[in-house]
Structure formats: structure tokens, C-alpha cells
Coordinates of C-alpha atoms in Angstrom, one line a residue:
M28 CA -22.6 -0.6 -10.2
K29 CA -20.4 -3.5 -11.4
N30 CA -17.3 -2.4 -9.5
V31 CA -19.0 -1.8 -6.2
S32 CA -17.3 -3.7 -3.3
R33 CA -19.7 -5.1 -0.7
I34 CA -17.2 -6.9 1.4
I35 CA -13.6 -6.0 0.6
P36 CA -12.2 -2.5 0.5
C37 CA -10.9 -0.7 -2.6
Y38 CA -7.2 0.0 -3.2
A39 CA -5.6 3.4 -2.3
A40 CA -6.4 6.1 -4.8
D41 CA -4.1 7.7 -7.4
T42 CA -3.7 10.8 -5.2
S43 CA -2.2 8.7 -2.4
G44 CA 0.1 7.2 -5.0
V45 CA 1.5 10.6 -5.9
C46 CA 2.0 11.5 -2.2
S47 CA 3.8 8.2 -1.5
A48 CA 6.0 8.3 -4.5
L49 CA 7.3 11.8 -3.9
Y50 CA 7.4 11.7 -0.1
E51 CA 11.1 11.5 0.6
F52 CA 12.6 13.9 -2.0
G53 CA 12.2 17.3 -0.3
G54 CA 9.5 18.5 -2.6
M55 CA 6.1 20.1 -1.8
T56 CA 3.1 18.0 -2.8
V57 CA -0.2 19.9 -3.0
V58 CA -3.5 18.0 -3.4
H59 CA -6.3 20.1 -4.9
D60 CA -9.1 18.9 -2.7
A61 CA -11.7 19.9 -0.1
S62 CA -10.7 21.1 3.4
G63 CA -10.1 18.3 5.9
C64 CA -9.1 15.6 3.4
N65 CA -5.4 15.7 4.0
S66 CA -5.5 13.0 6.6
T67 CA -6.5 10.5 3.9
Y68 CA -3.2 11.0 2.0
S69 CA -0.9 11.8 4.8
T70 CA -1.9 9.3 7.5
H71 CA -4.3 6.6 6.4
D72 CA -2.2 5.8 3.3
E73 CA 1.2 6.8 4.6
P74 CA 3.1 4.8 7.2
R75 CA 6.0 7.3 7.3
W76 CA 3.9 10.3 8.4
Y77 CA 4.6 9.9 12.2
D78 CA 8.4 9.4 11.9
Q79 CA 9.5 11.3 8.8
R80 CA 8.5 14.8 7.8
S81 CA 7.3 15.7 4.3
M82 CA 5.5 18.7 2.8
I83 CA 2.1 17.4 1.9
Y84 CA -0.6 20.1 1.7
I85 CA -4.2 20.4 0.8
S86 CA -5.7 23.3 -1.2
A87 CA -8.8 23.4 1.1
L88 CA -11.0 23.8 -2.0
T89 CA -14.4 25.3 -1.0
E90 CA -17.7 25.0 -2.9
L91 CA -17.5 28.6 -3.9
D92 CA -13.9 28.2 -5.2
A93 CA -15.0 25.2 -7.2
V94 CA -18.1 26.9 -8.7
M95 CA -16.3 30.2 -9.5
G96 CA -13.0 28.6 -10.7
N97 CA -10.9 30.6 -8.3
D98 CA -7.5 29.3 -9.4
E99 CA -5.7 32.5 -8.2
K100 CA -6.4 31.6 -4.6
L101 CA -4.7 28.2 -5.0
I102 CA -1.8 29.7 -6.9
A103 CA -1.2 32.5 -4.4
D104 CA -1.3 30.0 -1.5
I105 CA 1.2 27.7 -3.1
V106 CA 3.6 30.5 -4.0
S107 CA 3.4 31.8 -0.4
A108 CA 4.0 28.4 1.1
A109 CA 6.9 27.8 -1.3
K110 CA 8.6 31.0 -0.3
D111 CA 8.4 29.9 3.3
R112 CA 9.4 26.3 2.9
S113 CA 11.9 26.4 -0.1
P114 CA 11.0 23.0 -1.5
A115 CA 13.2 21.2 -4.1
F116 CA 10.1 21.0 -6.4
I117 CA 6.4 21.5 -6.3
A118 CA 3.9 18.8 -7.4
L119 CA 0.2 19.5 -7.9
C120 CA -2.3 16.8 -8.1
G121 CA -6.1 16.6 -7.6
S122 CA -9.3 14.9 -6.6
P123 CA -12.7 14.4 -8.3
M124 CA -13.8 18.0 -7.8
P125 CA -11.2 19.7 -9.9
M126 CA -11.7 17.0 -12.5
M127 CA -15.4 18.0 -12.7
T128 CA -14.6 21.7 -13.0
G129 CA -12.0 21.2 -15.7
F130 CA -8.9 22.3 -13.8
D131 CA -5.8 22.8 -16.0
Y132 CA -2.9 21.3 -14.0
R133 CA -0.2 22.0 -16.6
A134 CA -1.1 25.7 -17.0
V135 CA -1.3 26.3 -13.2
A136 CA 2.0 24.5 -12.7
E137 CA 3.7 26.7 -15.3
D138 CA 2.3 29.8 -13.6
I139 CA 3.6 28.7 -10.2
Q140 CA 7.0 27.8 -11.6
H141 CA 7.2 31.3 -13.3
R142 CA 6.4 33.0 -10.0
T143 CA 8.6 30.9 -7.7
G144 CA 11.5 29.8 -9.9
I145 CA 11.0 26.3 -8.4
P146 CA 10.5 23.3 -10.7
T147 CA 6.8 22.6 -10.7
F148 CA 4.8 19.9 -12.4
G149 CA 1.1 19.1 -12.5
I150 CA 0.0 15.5 -12.2
E151 CA -3.5 14.8 -13.5
T152 CA -5.1 12.6 -10.9
N153 CA -8.8 12.5 -10.2
G154 CA -9.1 10.2 -7.2
T155 CA -11.0 7.5 -9.2
R156 CA -8.0 5.4 -10.2
S157 CA -5.7 3.3 -8.1
Y158 CA -2.5 4.3 -6.4
V159 CA -0.6 2.6 -9.3
D160 CA -1.7 5.2 -11.8
G161 CA -0.8 8.2 -9.5
A162 CA 2.6 6.8 -8.4
S163 CA 3.5 5.9 -11.9
K164 CA 2.8 9.5 -13.1
A165 CA 4.6 11.0 -10.2
L166 CA 7.8 9.0 -10.6
L167 CA 7.8 9.7 -14.4
A168 CA 7.5 13.5 -13.7
L169 CA 10.3 13.4 -11.2
V170 CA 12.7 11.6 -13.6
R171 CA 11.8 13.9 -16.5
E172 CA 12.6 16.9 -14.4
F173 CA 15.8 15.8 -12.6
V174 CA 17.5 13.0 -14.5
H175 CA 19.7 13.9 -17.4
D176 CA 22.2 12.0 -19.5
M177 CA 25.6 11.4 -18.0
P178 CA 28.5 9.0 -18.2
K179 CA 28.1 5.5 -16.7
D180 CA 29.3 4.9 -13.2
S181 CA 32.9 3.7 -13.0
F182 CA 32.0 0.6 -11.0
E183 CA 33.3 -2.5 -12.9
G184 CA 30.3 -4.7 -12.1
T185 CA 26.6 -4.1 -12.7
T186 CA 25.0 -0.8 -11.7
V187 CA 21.2 -0.6 -11.2
N188 CA 18.3 1.7 -10.4
I189 CA 15.5 0.2 -8.3
I190 CA 12.3 1.8 -9.6
G191 CA 8.8 1.7 -8.1
A192 CA 9.4 0.8 -4.4
T193 CA 6.9 2.6 -2.1
P194 CA 5.4 1.7 1.3
L195 CA 2.1 1.2 -0.4
D196 CA 3.4 -2.1 -1.9
F197 CA 6.4 -2.9 0.4
G198 CA 5.4 -1.4 3.7
M199 CA 8.0 -0.2 6.2
T200 CA 9.7 -3.6 6.2
G201 CA 13.2 -2.7 5.1
A202 CA 12.7 -4.3 1.7
V203 CA 14.8 -1.7 -0.2
E204 CA 17.6 -2.1 2.3
S205 CA 17.4 -5.9 1.9
M206 CA 17.6 -5.5 -1.9
R207 CA 20.7 -3.3 -1.5
R208 CA 22.4 -5.9 0.7
Y209 CA 21.4 -8.8 -1.6
F210 CA 22.6 -7.1 -4.7
S211 CA 25.9 -6.0 -3.0
E212 CA 26.6 -9.7 -2.2
H213 CA 26.1 -10.4 -5.9
K214 CA 28.4 -7.6 -7.2
I215 CA 25.6 -5.3 -8.2
K216 CA 25.8 -1.6 -7.1
V217 CA 22.5 0.3 -6.5
I218 CA 22.8 3.8 -7.9
S219 CA 19.3 5.0 -6.7
S220 CA 16.0 3.7 -5.5
I221 CA 13.4 5.8 -7.3
G222 CA 10.4 5.6 -5.0
M223 CA 11.9 5.4 -1.5
G224 CA 15.3 4.8 0.1
S225 CA 17.2 7.4 -1.8
T226 CA 17.8 11.2 -1.8
L227 CA 17.0 13.5 -4.7
D228 CA 20.7 13.9 -5.4
E229 CA 21.1 10.2 -5.7
I230 CA 18.2 10.1 -8.2
R231 CA 19.9 12.8 -10.3
K232 CA 22.6 10.2 -11.0
A233 CA 20.1 7.6 -12.2
A234 CA 21.2 7.9 -15.9
S235 CA 24.7 6.6 -14.8
A236 CA 23.3 3.1 -14.2
K237 CA 23.6 0.2 -16.7
V238 CA 20.2 -1.4 -16.0
D239 CA 16.9 -0.6 -14.3
L240 CA 15.0 -3.0 -12.1
V241 CA 11.2 -2.4 -12.0
V242 CA 9.9 -3.7 -8.7
S243 CA 6.3 -2.6 -9.1
Y244 CA 3.9 -1.7 -11.8
T245 CA 4.4 2.0 -10.8
G246 CA 7.9 2.0 -12.1
L247 CA 7.2 0.6 -15.6
E248 CA 6.6 3.9 -17.4
T249 CA 9.6 5.5 -15.8
A250 CA 11.8 2.6 -16.9
R251 CA 10.4 2.8 -20.5
Y252 CA 11.2 6.5 -20.5
M253 CA 14.8 5.9 -19.3
E254 CA 15.3 3.2 -21.9
K255 CA 14.2 5.6 -24.7
E256 CA 16.1 8.6 -23.4
F257 CA 19.3 7.1 -22.0
G258 CA 19.4 3.6 -23.5
I259 CA 19.1 1.9 -20.2
P260 CA 17.5 -1.6 -20.5
Y261 CA 15.1 -2.8 -17.8
I262 CA 13.8 -6.0 -16.3
C263 CA 10.7 -6.4 -14.1
G264 CA 10.7 -8.5 -10.9
V265 CA 11.5 -8.6 -7.2
P266 CA 14.2 -10.9 -5.8
V267 CA 12.0 -13.0 -3.6
G268 CA 13.5 -14.7 -0.6
E269 CA 16.0 -17.5 -0.8
T270 CA 14.6 -18.9 -4.0
V271 CA 15.6 -19.6 -7.6
Q272 CA 13.6 -16.5 -8.6
A273 CA 16.1 -14.2 -6.7
E274 CA 19.0 -15.8 -8.4
T275 CA 17.3 -15.5 -11.7
C276 CA 16.8 -11.8 -11.0
C277 CA 20.5 -11.2 -10.4
A278 CA 21.5 -13.2 -13.5
A279 CA 19.0 -11.2 -15.6
L280 CA 20.5 -7.9 -14.3
H281 CA 24.0 -8.9 -15.1
E282 CA 23.0 -10.1 -18.5
A283 CA 21.0 -6.9 -19.4
A284 CA 23.7 -4.6 -18.1
H285 CA 26.4 -6.1 -20.3
G286 CA 24.5 -6.0 -23.6
G287 CA 22.3 -9.1 -23.3
R288 CA 18.7 -9.3 -24.0
P289 CA 16.5 -8.4 -20.9
M290 CA 14.6 -11.4 -19.7
S291 CA 11.5 -11.8 -17.5
V292 CA 12.0 -13.0 -14.0
M293 CA 8.3 -13.7 -13.6
Y294 CA 7.8 -16.2 -16.5
R295 CA 6.1 -19.4 -15.3
G296 CA 6.9 -21.5 -18.4
K297 CA 4.9 -24.4 -19.8
C298 CA 2.9 -24.8 -16.7
V299 CA 0.7 -21.9 -17.8
E300 CA -1.1 -24.5 -20.0
E301 CA -2.1 -26.5 -16.8
K302 CA -5.2 -25.8 -14.7
A303 CA -3.9 -23.8 -11.7
E304 CA -5.1 -24.6 -8.2
R305 CA -2.8 -21.9 -6.7
L306 CA -3.3 -18.2 -7.0
V307 CA -1.6 -14.9 -6.0
I308 CA -3.7 -11.7 -5.7
G309 CA -1.9 -8.3 -5.6
E310 CA 0.2 -5.8 -7.4
A311 CA 1.4 -7.1 -10.7
V312 CA 5.2 -7.3 -10.3
T313 CA 5.2 -8.4 -6.6
A314 CA 2.5 -11.0 -7.2
G315 CA 4.2 -12.2 -10.4
S316 CA 7.5 -12.6 -8.7
I317 CA 5.9 -14.6 -5.8
A318 CA 4.0 -16.7 -8.3
F319 CA 7.3 -17.5 -10.1
S320 CA 8.9 -18.6 -6.8
W321 CA 5.8 -20.7 -6.0
H322 CA 5.8 -22.3 -9.4
I323 CA 9.5 -23.2 -9.1
L324 CA 9.0 -24.8 -5.7
T325 CA 5.9 -26.8 -6.6
H326 CA 6.5 -27.4 -10.3
S327 CA 2.8 -26.5 -10.9
A328 CA 0.8 -23.7 -12.4
V329 CA 0.2 -20.5 -10.4
D330 CA -2.3 -17.8 -11.6
V331 CA -2.1 -14.1 -10.7
I332 CA -4.9 -11.6 -10.3
C333 CA -3.9 -7.9 -10.4
P334 CA -6.9 -5.8 -9.1
P335 CA -5.1 -2.5 -8.7
D336 CA -3.9 -2.4 -12.3
I337 CA -5.8 -1.1 -15.3
D338 CA -4.2 -3.9 -17.4
A339 CA -1.4 -6.5 -17.0
P340 CA 1.1 -5.9 -19.7
L341 CA 3.8 -7.2 -17.4
S342 CA 2.6 -10.7 -17.7
P343 CA 5.1 -12.4 -20.1
D344 CA 2.9 -15.5 -20.4
K345 CA -0.4 -13.6 -20.7
K346 CA -1.7 -15.5 -17.7
D347 CA -2.1 -12.6 -15.2
L348 CA -5.6 -11.4 -14.9
P349 CA -6.7 -7.7 -14.5
L350 CA -9.9 -8.5 -12.6
L351 CA -11.0 -5.3 -11.0
S352 CA -14.2 -6.0 -9.2
E353 CA -15.1 -8.1 -6.1
D354 CA -17.7 -10.1 -8.1
E355 CA -15.2 -11.0 -10.9
I356 CA -12.6 -12.2 -8.4
T357 CA -15.1 -14.2 -6.4
A358 CA -16.5 -15.8 -9.6
Y359 CA -13.0 -16.7 -10.8
L360 CA -12.0 -18.3 -7.5
S361 CA -15.2 -20.4 -7.4
D362 CA -15.4 -21.3 -11.1
N363 CA -11.7 -22.5 -11.4
G364 CA -11.5 -24.5 -8.2
I365 CA -8.7 -22.5 -6.7
K366 CA -7.5 -24.3 -3.5
T367 CA -4.7 -22.0 -2.1
V368 CA -4.4 -18.2 -2.4
V369 CA -1.6 -15.8 -1.4
A370 CA -3.3 -12.5 -0.7
D371 CA -4.0 -9.8 1.9
P372 CA -5.9 -11.1 4.9
L373 CA -9.0 -9.1 4.0
Y374 CA -9.5 -11.3 1.0
R375 CA -10.4 -14.1 3.4
Y376 CA -14.0 -13.0 3.4
I377 CA -14.6 -13.7 -0.3
L378 CA -12.7 -17.0 -0.7
P379 CA -14.8 -20.0 -1.5
E380 CA -15.3 -22.6 1.2
G381 CA -12.3 -24.9 1.7
C382 CA -9.9 -22.5 0.0
K383 CA -6.7 -21.9 2.1
L384 CA -5.4 -18.4 2.5
I385 CA -1.7 -17.6 2.9
E386 CA -1.6 -14.1 4.4
L387 CA 0.5 -11.5 2.8
P388 CA -0.6 -8.0 4.0
H389 CA -0.7 -5.2 1.4
F390 CA -0.6 -1.7 2.8
A391 CA -2.3 -0.2 -0.3
F392 CA -5.3 -2.5 0.3
S393 CA -5.7 -3.0 4.1
G394 CA -3.8 0.0 5.3
R395 CA -2.7 0.0 8.9
C396 CA -4.9 -3.0 9.8
F397 CA -2.1 -5.5 9.3
A398 CA 0.9 -3.1 9.0
R399 CA 2.8 -4.9 11.8
D400 CA 2.4 -8.2 10.0
M401 CA 3.8 -7.1 6.6
R402 CA 6.8 -9.1 5.4
D403 CA 10.0 -8.1 3.9
I404 CA 9.5 -10.4 0.9
I405 CA 13.2 -10.3 0.0
N406 CA 14.1 -12.1 3.2
N407 CA 10.9 -13.7 4.5
V408 CA 9.2 -15.4 1.6
N409 CA 10.7 -18.9 1.2
K410 CA 9.6 -22.5 1.0
E411 CA 8.2 -22.5 4.5
F412 CA 6.0 -19.5 3.7
F413 CA 4.0 -21.5 1.1
E414 CA 3.5 -24.5 3.4

């Protein structure tokens, strides 16, 4: 019972991460789950649902199907829907029930692809992990299927892929568009945004980029794969506001694209040895980038807690904390005398007395509660934000 939350909610599940990561690319995402559960993935955790169409379906798994292992019904339904809708690909993911019955995603995906001729991949989710895990697997599967080696883009400057941007972390704030504009002003051409803000045809050209920018933990495995397969270096970080961190991000991209060693844009230097009174709670890359900016502005230590992540390998200074439970986070805040926290507004209810909260809504955590208050952190996180 260690990870039970009594006050704050949990983060969106891995299945929602799959649906979000693949939402815009013209594919058909099928969640193997009980009838009536589609609203969780397509509305509660998806802000684009009312304005932008996507093929997200539920298998309507019944108790009898689960007990008898009736996979043929699922396969036949998917094949029929695919013939009607002609998706660019088919992605199959699941919930706790198929996990308990031992459902074979890879075998079923191969069967569906054989019958339809449409690229199909199974993504082994089980509804018990966070959206980070599901979105990470989905983006990797997408790139494995559609991105192949090709000559580099003829643009003379730096060319980049943005990897890992989804509304679960960035909301519908125009953050990807802001990154495109910011990079264009600094002679950086965006080839694709793998997550949202690009078409599947643009993603097919991803191997022509010179460097990858991982803007959330969900893009890390994809960047590692592209480095191994296509020799594309990557850096991790978000160009936050009008800060030194954003300038550092651009400099790092130029350096890595032209043969230099990739550098971290989240490193908080010697201040990690100091006792921190400031803290950021959230997804690892976004929180780390904000902490970097805060550290530069205040010349003081800033800690990071990453609840949605299984671990925190992105932390270059080994200071980011993968605290998963409400009790662990509450204890850390109290025991370490944290005075100011940047986090989603719902964290207010577990902060120690006298601790100041700077609100930064996170859709994967509080959903639609504060969706209107979400910030485009590329444009709207600056010195005034921390005051």
C-alpha cells in the first residue's frame, strides 16, 4: 500500500501515453480494454479530442472473451475497421485485463498486418505504469516502422528533430510552434516534431536531421535508437522562456550538429552541493530545464522530483529524485525545509505549512482542471514567473 495516494491524484496511465503520442499521425490506435473505457483515453487525458479527429478505438473486451481467450474476435474487428478506415498504421495496446490473461501483442499484431497489409505494431502496456512509459514505447515503435536512413537535409545551418512533445506534458499551449519560431530565429531548422505538431510524412524525413532535441522523458529511448541507427546525436532540454537556459539549448544544438560533444542543458553545476530550498516537481526534462533556469536566475541550488518516471537517468548531476509516492514526496518536502515549489496546483494540498507554491499546471497530472491556466513555457516562464 506504499504508493497509494490519499490526497493527490496519480499521473495518466501508459495507455493514455500511447494514444497521445500517436494521435496526429493518421493511424488507428486500439486499446484492448473493457467496453465503456474509451472515454478515459480519448477525452479525460486528451485535450485534442473535441477539435481534431483521431482513430482511437476500444476492443470492448467482455468477461467471457477474457476467460476464454477469444483473440479472434479482436482480430476480426480490427481487420474490419481497418478496411473501412484505411489507417496509415495500426497500434494495439492494452490494460490490466489482457496482462492478466497473458495476451500476446506481438503475435496478434503480426496476424493483423498479414491480413490487412497495413503496418501494425503491438505496444505492451498494462495500465499500471505512467504515461511516460506508454508514450516512450509508442514513439519508438513509430520511428522503427517509418524512419529509415537518408541523406542529410541541404539546409546549411543546424537541422533538428523535436522528440517527445505531447499535450500530456505541454498542453495545448502552442509550445511546439513557439519552439519552431525560436529555433528559426537562431538559424535552426526543425525537420519534424515526433509527438505532436508534424505529419507522418515529415516524420519519415527525421533521419535527415543533424541532431535530436529530447523535450520530455518520453523521447529519450527514440533518441537513443536514432543515435545508434543513424548516428544522430541528441541533447535533452526545453528552451525555457527568455533565459540563459534557452540560449544554452541553442548553443548545444549547434555544437552537437557540427560534430561537437552533446552537452546537458539541465546541469545545475556546483550548487548541487548546497542545501536546496527551491524545488520543481514534474516530468524530468521539463522540470530539469525549469530548475536550470531558476538556478541561473537565483545562483542557488534547485532540486527536482520526478514522480511520473521510473528512474531519472536524465539528471546529469544525479540530483533529480524519482520519488513515486505521495508519502515520499511529503516527507522530502518536510525533512529538507523546502520553502518554494514549482508544481501543478494540486500539489498545494501536500505542501508543508509556510511553503510557497508557484503554479505550473501539468495536464498529465490534473487533466482538464487547470487546462486553461497551462503555460507555454517557451514564452511564459521568465524571471517574473519565479517571483
